[in-house]
Every structure is written in structure tokens, then in C-alpha cells.
Tab-separated table of C-alpha atoms in Angstrom:
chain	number	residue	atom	x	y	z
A	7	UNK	CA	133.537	89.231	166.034
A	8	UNK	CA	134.456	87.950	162.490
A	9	UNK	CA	131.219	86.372	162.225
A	10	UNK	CA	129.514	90.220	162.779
A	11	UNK	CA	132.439	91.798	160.349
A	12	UNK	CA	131.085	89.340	158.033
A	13	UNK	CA	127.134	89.997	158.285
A	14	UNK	CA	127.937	93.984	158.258
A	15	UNK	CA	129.947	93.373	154.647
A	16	UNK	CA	126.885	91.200	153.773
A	17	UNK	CA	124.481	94.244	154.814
A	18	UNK	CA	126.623	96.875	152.962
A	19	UNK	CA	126.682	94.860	149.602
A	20	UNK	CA	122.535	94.691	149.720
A	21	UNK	CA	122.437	98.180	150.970
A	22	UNK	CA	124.662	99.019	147.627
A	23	UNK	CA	123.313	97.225	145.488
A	24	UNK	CA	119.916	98.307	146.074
A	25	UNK	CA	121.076	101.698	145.623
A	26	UNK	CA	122.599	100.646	142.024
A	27	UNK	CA	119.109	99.153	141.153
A	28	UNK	CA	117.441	102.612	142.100
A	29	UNK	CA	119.978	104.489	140.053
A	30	UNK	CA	119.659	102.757	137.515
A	31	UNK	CA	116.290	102.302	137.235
A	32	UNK	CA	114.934	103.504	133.620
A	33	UNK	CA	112.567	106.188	132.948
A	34	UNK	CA	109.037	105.159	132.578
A	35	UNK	CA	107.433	106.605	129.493
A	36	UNK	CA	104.070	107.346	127.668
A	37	UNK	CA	103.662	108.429	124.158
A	38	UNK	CA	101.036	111.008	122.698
A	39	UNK	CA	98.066	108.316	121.695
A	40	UNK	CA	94.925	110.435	120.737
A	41	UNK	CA	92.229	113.090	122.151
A	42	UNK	CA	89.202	112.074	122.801
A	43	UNK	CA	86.393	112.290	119.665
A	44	UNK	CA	83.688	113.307	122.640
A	45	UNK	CA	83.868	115.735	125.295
A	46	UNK	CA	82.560	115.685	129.379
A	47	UNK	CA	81.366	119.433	128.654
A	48	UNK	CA	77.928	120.177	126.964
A	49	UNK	CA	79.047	121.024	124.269
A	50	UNK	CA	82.147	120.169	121.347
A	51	UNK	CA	84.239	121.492	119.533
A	52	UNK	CA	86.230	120.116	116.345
A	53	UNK	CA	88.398	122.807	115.916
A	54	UNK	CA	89.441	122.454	119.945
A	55	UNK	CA	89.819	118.913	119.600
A	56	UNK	CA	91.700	119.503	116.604
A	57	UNK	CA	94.290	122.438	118.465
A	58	UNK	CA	95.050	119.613	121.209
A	59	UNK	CA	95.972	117.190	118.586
A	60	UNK	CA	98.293	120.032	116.955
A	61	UNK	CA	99.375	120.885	120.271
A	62	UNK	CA	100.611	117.946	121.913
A	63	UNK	CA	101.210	114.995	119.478
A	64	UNK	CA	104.818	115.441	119.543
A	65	UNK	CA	104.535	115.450	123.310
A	66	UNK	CA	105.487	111.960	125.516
A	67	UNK	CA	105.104	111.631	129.359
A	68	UNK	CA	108.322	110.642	131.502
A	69	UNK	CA	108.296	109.866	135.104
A	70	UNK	CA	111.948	110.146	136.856
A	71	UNK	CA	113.026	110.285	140.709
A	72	UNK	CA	109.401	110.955	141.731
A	73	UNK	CA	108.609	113.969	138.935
A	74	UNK	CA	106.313	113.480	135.887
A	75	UNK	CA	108.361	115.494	132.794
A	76	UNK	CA	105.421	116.591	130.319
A	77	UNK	CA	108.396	116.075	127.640
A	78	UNK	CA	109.232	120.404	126.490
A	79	UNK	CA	106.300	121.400	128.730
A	80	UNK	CA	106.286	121.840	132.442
A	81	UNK	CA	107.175	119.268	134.904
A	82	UNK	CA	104.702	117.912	137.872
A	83	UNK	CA	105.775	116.288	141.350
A	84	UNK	CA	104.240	112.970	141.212
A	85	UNK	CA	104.330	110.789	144.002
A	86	UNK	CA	103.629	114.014	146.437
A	87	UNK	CA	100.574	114.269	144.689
A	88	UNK	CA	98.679	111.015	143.365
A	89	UNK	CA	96.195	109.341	145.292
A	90	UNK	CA	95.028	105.602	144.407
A	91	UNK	CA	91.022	106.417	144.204
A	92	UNK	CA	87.698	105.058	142.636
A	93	UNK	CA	85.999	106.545	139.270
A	94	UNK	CA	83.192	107.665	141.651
A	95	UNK	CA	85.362	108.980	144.299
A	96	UNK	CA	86.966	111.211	141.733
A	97	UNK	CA	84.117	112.490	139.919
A	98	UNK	CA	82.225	113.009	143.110
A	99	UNK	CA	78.524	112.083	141.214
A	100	UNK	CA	77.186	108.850	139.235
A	101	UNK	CA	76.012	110.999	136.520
A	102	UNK	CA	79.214	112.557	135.713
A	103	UNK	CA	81.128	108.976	136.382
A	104	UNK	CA	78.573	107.296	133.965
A	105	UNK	CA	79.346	109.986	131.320
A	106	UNK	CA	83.347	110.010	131.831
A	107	UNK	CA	82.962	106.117	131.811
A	108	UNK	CA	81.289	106.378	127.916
A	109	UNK	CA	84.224	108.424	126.889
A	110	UNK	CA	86.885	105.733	128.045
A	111	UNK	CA	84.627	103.190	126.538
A	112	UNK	CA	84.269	104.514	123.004
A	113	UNK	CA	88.226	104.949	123.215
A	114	UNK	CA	88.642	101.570	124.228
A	115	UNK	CA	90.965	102.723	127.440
A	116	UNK	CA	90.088	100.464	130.538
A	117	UNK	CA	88.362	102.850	133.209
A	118	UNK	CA	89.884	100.451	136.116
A	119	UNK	CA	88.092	99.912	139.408
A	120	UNK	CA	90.667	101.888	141.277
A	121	UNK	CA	92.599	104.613	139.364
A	122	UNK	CA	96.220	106.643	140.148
A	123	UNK	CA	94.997	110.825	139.971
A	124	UNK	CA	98.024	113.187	140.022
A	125	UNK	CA	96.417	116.988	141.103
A	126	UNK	CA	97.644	119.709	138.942
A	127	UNK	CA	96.176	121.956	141.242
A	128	UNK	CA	98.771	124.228	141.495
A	129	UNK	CA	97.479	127.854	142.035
A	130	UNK	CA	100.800	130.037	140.877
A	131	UNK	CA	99.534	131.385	137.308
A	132	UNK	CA	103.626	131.388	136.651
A	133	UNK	CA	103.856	127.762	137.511
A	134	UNK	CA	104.276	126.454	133.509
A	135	UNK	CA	102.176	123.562	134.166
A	136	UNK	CA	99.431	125.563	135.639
A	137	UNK	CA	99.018	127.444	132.462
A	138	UNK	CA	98.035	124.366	129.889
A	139	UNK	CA	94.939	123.180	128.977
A	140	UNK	CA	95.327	119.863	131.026
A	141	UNK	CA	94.231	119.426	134.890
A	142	UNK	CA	94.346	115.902	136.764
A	143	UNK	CA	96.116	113.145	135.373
A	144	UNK	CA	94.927	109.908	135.222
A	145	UNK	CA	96.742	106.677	135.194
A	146	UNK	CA	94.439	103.262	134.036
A	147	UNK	CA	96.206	100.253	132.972
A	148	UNK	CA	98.954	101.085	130.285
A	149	UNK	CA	97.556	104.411	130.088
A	150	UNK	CA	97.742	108.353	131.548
A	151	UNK	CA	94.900	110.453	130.814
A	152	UNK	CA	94.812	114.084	130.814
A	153	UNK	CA	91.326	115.160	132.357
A	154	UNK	CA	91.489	118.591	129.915
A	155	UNK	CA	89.657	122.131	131.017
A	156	UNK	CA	87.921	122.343	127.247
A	157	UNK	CA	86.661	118.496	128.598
A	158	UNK	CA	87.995	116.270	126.125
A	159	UNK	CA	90.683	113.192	127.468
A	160	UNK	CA	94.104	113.744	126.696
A	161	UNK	CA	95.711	110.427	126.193
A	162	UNK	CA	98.908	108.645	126.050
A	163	UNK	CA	100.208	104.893	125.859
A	164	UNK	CA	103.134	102.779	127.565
A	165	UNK	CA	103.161	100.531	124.214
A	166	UNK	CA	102.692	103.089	121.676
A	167	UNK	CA	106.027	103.062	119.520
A	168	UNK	CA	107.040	106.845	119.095
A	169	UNK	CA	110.607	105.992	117.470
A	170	UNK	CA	109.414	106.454	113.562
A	171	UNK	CA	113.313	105.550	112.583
A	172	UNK	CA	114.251	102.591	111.733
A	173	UNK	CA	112.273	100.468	114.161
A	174	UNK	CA	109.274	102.358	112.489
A	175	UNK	CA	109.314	100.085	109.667
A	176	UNK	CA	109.300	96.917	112.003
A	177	UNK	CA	106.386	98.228	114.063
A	178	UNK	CA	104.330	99.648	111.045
A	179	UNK	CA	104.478	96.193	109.081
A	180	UNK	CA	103.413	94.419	112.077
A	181	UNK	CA	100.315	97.004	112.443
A	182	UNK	CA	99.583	96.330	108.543
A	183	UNK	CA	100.024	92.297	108.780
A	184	UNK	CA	96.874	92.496	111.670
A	185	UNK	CA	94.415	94.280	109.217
A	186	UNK	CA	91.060	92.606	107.904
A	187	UNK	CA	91.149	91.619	104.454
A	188	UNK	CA	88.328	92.980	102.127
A	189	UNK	CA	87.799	90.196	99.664
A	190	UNK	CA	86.440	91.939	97.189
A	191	UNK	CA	87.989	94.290	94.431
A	192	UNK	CA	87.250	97.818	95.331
A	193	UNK	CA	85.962	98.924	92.302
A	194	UNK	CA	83.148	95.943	93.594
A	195	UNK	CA	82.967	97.739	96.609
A	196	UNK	CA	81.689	101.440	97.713
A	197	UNK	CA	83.566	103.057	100.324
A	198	UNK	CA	80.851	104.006	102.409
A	199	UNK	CA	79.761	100.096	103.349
A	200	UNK	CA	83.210	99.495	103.964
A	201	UNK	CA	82.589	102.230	107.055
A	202	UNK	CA	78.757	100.816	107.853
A	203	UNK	CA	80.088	97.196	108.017
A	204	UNK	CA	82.627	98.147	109.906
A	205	UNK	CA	85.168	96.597	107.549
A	206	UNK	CA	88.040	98.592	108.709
A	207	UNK	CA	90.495	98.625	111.440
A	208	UNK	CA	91.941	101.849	113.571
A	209	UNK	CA	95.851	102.573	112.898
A	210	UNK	CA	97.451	104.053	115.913
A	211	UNK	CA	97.786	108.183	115.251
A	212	UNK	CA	101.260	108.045	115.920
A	213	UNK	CA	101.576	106.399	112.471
A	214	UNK	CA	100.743	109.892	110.642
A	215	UNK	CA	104.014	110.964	110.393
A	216	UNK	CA	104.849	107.410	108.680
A	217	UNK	CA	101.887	107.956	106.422
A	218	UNK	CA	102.654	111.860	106.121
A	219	UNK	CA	99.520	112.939	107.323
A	220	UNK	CA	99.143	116.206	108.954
A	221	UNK	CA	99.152	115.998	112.891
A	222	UNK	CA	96.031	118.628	112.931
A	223	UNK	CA	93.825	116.331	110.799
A	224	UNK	CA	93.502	112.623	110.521
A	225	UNK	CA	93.022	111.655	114.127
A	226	UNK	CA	90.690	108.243	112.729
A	227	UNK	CA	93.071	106.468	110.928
A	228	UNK	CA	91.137	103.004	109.518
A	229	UNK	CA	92.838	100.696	107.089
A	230	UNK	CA	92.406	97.229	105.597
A	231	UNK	CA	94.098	94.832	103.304
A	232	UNK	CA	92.998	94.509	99.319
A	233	UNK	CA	93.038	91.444	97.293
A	234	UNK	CA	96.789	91.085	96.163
A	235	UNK	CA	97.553	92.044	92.583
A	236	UNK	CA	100.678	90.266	92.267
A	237	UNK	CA	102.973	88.195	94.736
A	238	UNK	CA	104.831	91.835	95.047
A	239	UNK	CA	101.914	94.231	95.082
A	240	UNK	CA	99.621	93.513	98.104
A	241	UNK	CA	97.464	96.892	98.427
A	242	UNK	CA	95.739	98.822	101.142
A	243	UNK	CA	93.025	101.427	101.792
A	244	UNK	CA	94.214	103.895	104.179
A	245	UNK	CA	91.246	105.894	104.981
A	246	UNK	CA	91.281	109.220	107.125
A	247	UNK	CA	89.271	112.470	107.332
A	248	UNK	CA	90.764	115.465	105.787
A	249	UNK	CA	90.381	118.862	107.405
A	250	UNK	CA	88.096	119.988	104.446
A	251	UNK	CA	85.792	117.045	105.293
């Protein structure tokens, strides 16, 4: 009898602590990464692409107790509602899987063999969710991707940094210390080769706000390193496009 006493405290203490684990288990969360520079639809629009940006840059994804939080948005059941499913199962045809596929490619966001798709396919036009631009969700690697009604990919990043306080610094000289280096003065160099030798390297958009860049333009953020003038003046070129062009 004290032997089963025993075993039942043992089985109580695992039940409870499994249950603290659960608890206590951290939000997961994605941050706003970019919008896609090509849409699935036959057609594109900058100043769509461009609204999405403005839209939903400040925006992060948190998943909690089975419910994705689109952060001061709408929230979405999650776990009632993904399936685990191939590119081709999703898309239904090769042609439109081959074309999605070129998207993800040209982002550089793995298009994995077997992909997590959350259905917003709620009906209710008063369900908040229901009335954004976004439809399925799609979760590949360290990434979700909103599949988007005006066609372009909506997409955020487990390992973006979002915090642009303190840590910002941290993270941005990190970003900065991985550039190429452009040998050559740039006086000695026009801007335009730098762009057909492909001489510069993409900054993460979250970085605008660091840079003070306007969220609606700048979504191509390319930077390198300059010779050093001094040992306390190391330059950069910081190159973006402006909404005038």
C-alpha cells in the first residue's frame, strides 16, 4: 500500500509539472519581414504592394493556447484549422505551384516539401479577420506567409529582431559587420555597377525605422562597406528606392 501511495505522489508531481511546463510555455512570435516584389495575379501593382508595406509593418504574428494573434488585428484559431500539406496539394495545379514556387525563390524563403496552411476561410463579413487583405497562412521553415487576395506574399520571420531599443544597436552592428566591402573609393566607382555587379547586400526592412526611412517606401534596402577614412570613420552606402523613383 505505501509502495502505491508512493507511485500515485510520483504520478501527481509529473502530472504537475507538465502542467507548469504548458503554462509556462512562451509565446511563439513572427515579425513583419517584407511583401513580396512579384505577385501570383496577372498583373502588379506598386502602389498595392506599397499599401501592404504601410499597412502591416508594424504588425508581428503571436501564437498562444492554440490561437494565432495577428498583433492589433484580428485573431485566428490555429490548430483547429492547419493542415500539414504539399505545395502541389495546396495550389491544386503545377502551373500555379511552379509560379508560387518563383516568388518564394526570388525572396529567398524555403518553399519546404511539406508546408503548415492555416484556412482563413471564415465566411462572417463581421469576423475582423475575414475583412483583411490576407487569406491562408503559410508556415515554411522560420517563416509564416500570408497568401494575400491582391496576390502578393505577406511575410514574416521567427529571427527578425523587431525590438529597435537598445538591443537595436547590437543587432544593427552585427548586420553592418557582414556587408561586402567595395574596395574602391566611390568617387572611382558609379553607382549603377555597384547594382549590375551585384556589389551590394539586402538589409532586413525592419531596419527602416533605425535608418529613418519611411515604412511606405524603401522595401530594398542594399548596403556595403567603403574604404575606411580614418581608424574612427569607416563609411557605408545605404542604398534604397525613394517613392519618387
Amino acid at each position: 500500500m505505501k509502495l502505491e501511495k508512493i507511485f500515485l505522489k510520483i504520478i501527481t508531481m509529473l502530472f504537475l509539472s507538465i502542467n507548469i511546463v504548458y503554462a509556462t510555455e512562451p509565446p511563439e512570435t513572427w515579425y513583419f519581414y517584407k511583401v513580396s516584389k512579384n505577385t501570383a495575379l496577372d498583373y502588379e501593382s506598386d502602389s498595392e504592394r506599397e499599401r501592404l508595406i504601410d499597412k502591416y509593418s508594424e504588425t508581428k504574428l503571436i501564437l498562444i493556447d492554440g490561437d494565432l494573434t495577428v498583433d492589433k488585428i484580428c485573431t485566428m484559431p490555429h490548430e483547429t484549422t492547419t493542415d500539414i500539406e504539399t505545395p502541389l496539394s495546396y495550389w491544386k495545379s503545377p502551373e500555379l505551384t511552379d509560379k508560387y514556387k518563383k516568388i518564394f525563390i526570388a525572396e529567398k524563403i524555403p518553399l519546404e516539401n511539406q508546408i503548415e496552411v492555416t484556412k482563413n476561410n471564415n465566411n462572417n463579413e463581421n469576423y475582423p479577420c475575414f475583412k483583411e487583405e490576407f487569406t491562408d497562412l503559410i508556415k515554411t521553415g522560420n517563416f509564416m506567409v500570408f497568401m494575400t487576395k491582391p496576390g502578393y506574399l505577406l511575410i514574416f520571420s521567427e529571427n527578425v529582431e523587431k525590438d529597435l531599443s537598445q538591443s537595436n544597436d547590437k543587432s544593427f552592428s552585427k548586420e553592418l559587420s557582414q556587408l561586402p566591402i567595395i574596395d574602391t573609393s566611390l568617387n572611382d566607382y558609379d553607382l549603377y555597377k555597384l547594382d549590375e555587379e551585384d556589389s551590394l547586400k539586402e538589409i532586413p526592412v525592419h531596419y527602416k525605422k533605425y535608418l529613418d526611412i519611411p515604412s511606405y517606401e524603401g522595401e530594398d534596402i542594399l548596403a556595403a562597406k567603403l574604404p575606411s577614412i580614418s581608424s574612427n570613420i569607416n563609411p557605408y552606402i545605404i542604398s534604397y528606392v525613394m517613392e519618387s523613383g
